[in-house]
PDB file of C-alpha atoms in Angstrom:
ATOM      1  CA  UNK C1306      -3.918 -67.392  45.288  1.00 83.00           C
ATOM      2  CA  UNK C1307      -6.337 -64.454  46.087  1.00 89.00           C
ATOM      3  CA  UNK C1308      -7.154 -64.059  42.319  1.00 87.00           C
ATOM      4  CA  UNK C1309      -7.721 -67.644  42.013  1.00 89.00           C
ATOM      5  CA  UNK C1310      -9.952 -68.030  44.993  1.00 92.00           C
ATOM      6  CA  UNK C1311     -12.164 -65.288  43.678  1.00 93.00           C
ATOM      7  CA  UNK C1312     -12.296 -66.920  40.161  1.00 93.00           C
ATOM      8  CA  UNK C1313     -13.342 -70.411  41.953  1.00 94.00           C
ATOM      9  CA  UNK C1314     -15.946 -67.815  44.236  1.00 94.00           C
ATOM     10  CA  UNK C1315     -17.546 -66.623  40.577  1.00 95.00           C
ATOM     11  CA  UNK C1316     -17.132 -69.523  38.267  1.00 94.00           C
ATOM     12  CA  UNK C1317     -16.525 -72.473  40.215  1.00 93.00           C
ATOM     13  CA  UNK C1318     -19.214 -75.142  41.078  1.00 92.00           C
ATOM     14  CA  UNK C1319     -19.730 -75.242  44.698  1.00 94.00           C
ATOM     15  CA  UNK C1320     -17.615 -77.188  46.890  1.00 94.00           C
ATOM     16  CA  UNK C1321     -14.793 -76.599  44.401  1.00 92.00           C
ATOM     17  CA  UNK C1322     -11.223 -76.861  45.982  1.00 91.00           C
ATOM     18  CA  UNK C1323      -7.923 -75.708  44.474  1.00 92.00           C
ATOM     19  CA  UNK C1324      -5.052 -77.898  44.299  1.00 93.00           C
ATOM     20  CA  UNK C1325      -1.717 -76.171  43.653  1.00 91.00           C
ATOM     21  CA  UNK C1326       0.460 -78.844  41.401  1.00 93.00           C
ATOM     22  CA  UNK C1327       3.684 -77.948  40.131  1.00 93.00           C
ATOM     23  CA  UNK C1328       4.765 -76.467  36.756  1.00 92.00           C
ATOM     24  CA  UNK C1329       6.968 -78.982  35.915  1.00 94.00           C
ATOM     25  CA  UNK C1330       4.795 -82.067  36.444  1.00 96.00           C
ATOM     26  CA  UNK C1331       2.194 -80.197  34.822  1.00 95.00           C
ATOM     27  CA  UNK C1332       4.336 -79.597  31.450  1.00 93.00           C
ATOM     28  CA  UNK C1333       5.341 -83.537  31.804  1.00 95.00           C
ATOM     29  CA  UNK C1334       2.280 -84.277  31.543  1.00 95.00           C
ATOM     30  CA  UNK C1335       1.578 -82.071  28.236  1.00 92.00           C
ATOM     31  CA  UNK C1336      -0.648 -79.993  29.855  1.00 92.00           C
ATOM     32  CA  UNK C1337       0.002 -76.043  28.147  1.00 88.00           C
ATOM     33  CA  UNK C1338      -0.906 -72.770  29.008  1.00 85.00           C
ATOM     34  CA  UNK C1339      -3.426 -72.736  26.721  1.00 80.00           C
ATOM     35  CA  UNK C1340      -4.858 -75.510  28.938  1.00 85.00           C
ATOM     36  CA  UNK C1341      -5.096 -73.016  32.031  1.00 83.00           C
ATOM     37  CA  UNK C1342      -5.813 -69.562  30.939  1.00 73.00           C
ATOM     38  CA  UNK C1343      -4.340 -68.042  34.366  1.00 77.00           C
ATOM     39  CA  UNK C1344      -1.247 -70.328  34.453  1.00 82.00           C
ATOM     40  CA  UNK C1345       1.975 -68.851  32.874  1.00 80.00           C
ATOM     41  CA  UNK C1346       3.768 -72.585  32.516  1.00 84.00           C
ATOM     42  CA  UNK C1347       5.829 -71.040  35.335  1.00 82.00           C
ATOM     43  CA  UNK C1348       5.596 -71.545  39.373  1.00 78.00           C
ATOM     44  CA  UNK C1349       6.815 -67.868  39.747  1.00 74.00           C
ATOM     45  CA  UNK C1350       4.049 -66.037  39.349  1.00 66.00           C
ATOM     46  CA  UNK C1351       5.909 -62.609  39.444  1.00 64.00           C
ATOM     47  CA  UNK C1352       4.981 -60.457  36.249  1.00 61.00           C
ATOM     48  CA  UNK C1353       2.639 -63.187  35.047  1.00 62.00           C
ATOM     49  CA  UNK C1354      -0.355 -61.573  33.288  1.00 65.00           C
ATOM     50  CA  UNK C1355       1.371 -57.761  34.369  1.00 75.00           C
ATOM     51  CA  UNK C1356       0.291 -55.195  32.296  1.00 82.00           C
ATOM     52  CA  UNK C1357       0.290 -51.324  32.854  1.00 88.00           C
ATOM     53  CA  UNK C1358      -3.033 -49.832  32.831  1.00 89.00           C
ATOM     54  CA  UNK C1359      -2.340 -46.674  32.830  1.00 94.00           C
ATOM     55  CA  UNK C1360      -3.561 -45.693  29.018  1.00 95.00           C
ATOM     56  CA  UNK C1361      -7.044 -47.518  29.415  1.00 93.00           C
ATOM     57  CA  UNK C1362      -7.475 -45.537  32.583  1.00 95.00           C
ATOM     58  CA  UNK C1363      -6.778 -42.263  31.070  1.00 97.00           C
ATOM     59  CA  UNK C1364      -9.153 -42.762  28.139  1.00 97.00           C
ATOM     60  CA  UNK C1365     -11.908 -43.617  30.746  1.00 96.00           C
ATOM     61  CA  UNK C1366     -11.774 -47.216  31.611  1.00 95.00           C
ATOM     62  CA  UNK C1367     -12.752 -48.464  34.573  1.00 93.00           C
ATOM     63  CA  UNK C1368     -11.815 -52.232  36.196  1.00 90.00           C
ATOM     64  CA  UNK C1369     -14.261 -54.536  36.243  1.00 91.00           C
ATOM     65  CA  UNK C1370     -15.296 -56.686  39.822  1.00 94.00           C
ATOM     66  CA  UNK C1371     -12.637 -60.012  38.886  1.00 92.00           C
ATOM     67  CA  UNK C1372     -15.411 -62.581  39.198  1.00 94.00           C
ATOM     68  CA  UNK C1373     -17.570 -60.494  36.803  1.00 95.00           C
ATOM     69  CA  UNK C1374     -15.016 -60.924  33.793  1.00 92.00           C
ATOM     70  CA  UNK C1375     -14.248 -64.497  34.821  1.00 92.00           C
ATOM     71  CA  UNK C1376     -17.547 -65.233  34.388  1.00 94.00           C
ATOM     72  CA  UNK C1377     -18.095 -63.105  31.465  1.00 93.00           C
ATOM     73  CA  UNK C1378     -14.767 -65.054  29.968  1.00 87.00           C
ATOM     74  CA  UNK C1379     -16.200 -68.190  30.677  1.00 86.00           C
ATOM     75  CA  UNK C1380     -19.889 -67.458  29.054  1.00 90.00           C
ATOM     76  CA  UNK C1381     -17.543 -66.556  26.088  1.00 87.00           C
ATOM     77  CA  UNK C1382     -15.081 -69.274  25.813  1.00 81.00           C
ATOM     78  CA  UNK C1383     -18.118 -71.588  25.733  1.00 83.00           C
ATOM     79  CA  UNK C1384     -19.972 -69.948  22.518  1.00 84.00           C
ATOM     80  CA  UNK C1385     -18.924 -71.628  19.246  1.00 80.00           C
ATOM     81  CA  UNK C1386     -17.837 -68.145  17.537  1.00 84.00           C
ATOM     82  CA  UNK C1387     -15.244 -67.344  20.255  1.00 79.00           C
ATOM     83  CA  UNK C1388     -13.073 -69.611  18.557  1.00 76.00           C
ATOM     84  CA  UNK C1389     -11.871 -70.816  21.884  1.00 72.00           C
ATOM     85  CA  UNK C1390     -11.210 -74.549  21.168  1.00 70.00           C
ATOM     86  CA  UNK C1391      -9.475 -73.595  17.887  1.00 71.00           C
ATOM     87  CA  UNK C1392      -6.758 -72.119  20.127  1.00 67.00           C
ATOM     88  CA  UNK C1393      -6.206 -75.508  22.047  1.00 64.00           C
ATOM     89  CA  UNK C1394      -9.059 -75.028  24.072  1.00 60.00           C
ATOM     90  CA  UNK C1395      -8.839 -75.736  27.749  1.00 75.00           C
ATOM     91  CA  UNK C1396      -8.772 -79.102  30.025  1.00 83.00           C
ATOM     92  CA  UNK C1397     -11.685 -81.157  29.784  1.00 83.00           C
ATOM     93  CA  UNK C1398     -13.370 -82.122  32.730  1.00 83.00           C
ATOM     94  CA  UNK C1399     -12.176 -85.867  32.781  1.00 92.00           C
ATOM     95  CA  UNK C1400      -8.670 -84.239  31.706  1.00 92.00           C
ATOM     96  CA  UNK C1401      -8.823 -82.325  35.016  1.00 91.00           C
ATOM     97  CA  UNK C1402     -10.223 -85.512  36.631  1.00 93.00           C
ATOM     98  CA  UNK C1403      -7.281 -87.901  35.864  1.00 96.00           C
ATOM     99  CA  UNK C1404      -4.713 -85.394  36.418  1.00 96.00           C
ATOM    100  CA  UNK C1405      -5.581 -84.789  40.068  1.00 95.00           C
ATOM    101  CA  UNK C1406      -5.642 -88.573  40.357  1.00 97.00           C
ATOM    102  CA  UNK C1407      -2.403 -88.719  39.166  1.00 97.00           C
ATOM    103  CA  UNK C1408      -1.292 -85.810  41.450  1.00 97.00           C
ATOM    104  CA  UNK C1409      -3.037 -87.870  44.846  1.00 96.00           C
ATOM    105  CA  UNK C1410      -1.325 -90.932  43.699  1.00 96.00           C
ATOM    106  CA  UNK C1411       1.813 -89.845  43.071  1.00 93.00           C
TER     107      UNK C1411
END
């Protein structure tokens, strides 16, 4: 939730809320991983995206601020050479839209 909430803090228009649906009715509703680059396709979050960094520190890299490469992701994602939307791209705006309709109404 943290990591999220700083995501929204970089990225997110203002006024932007999140709304924590889950995984299941998600995948019932075809939505994919691919769809949500943070979401695993599981609710259990433990190990999701868990990675040792231990060789990038020891040849001298350095973490980035989180809402720096989220933005930085998100400038990229949008050029036409990142290939982005060849991979399944992500939700559309109305996609997002009608599925929190769904989720209000349900």
């Amino acid at each position: 939730a943290d990591m999220l909430d700083e995501v929204r803090a970089a990225v997110a228009p203002e006024g932007t809320e999140l709304t924590w649906v889950p995984s299941a009715w998600l995948s019932a509703r075809e939505v994919t991983p691919a769809m949500l680059p943070l979401w695993s396709g599981d609710d259990d979050p433990m190990f999701a995206l868990a990675m040792d960094p231990s060789l990038a520190l020891a040849n001298g890299l350095l973490p980035r601020p989180l809402g720096q490469t989220a933005a930085d992701t998100l400038s990229w994602s949008e050029e036409t050479s990142s290939g982005w939307d060849t991979r399944g791209g992500h939700l559309s705006s109305q996609g997002e839209v009608d599925l929190l309709s769904q989720w209000a109404d349900r």
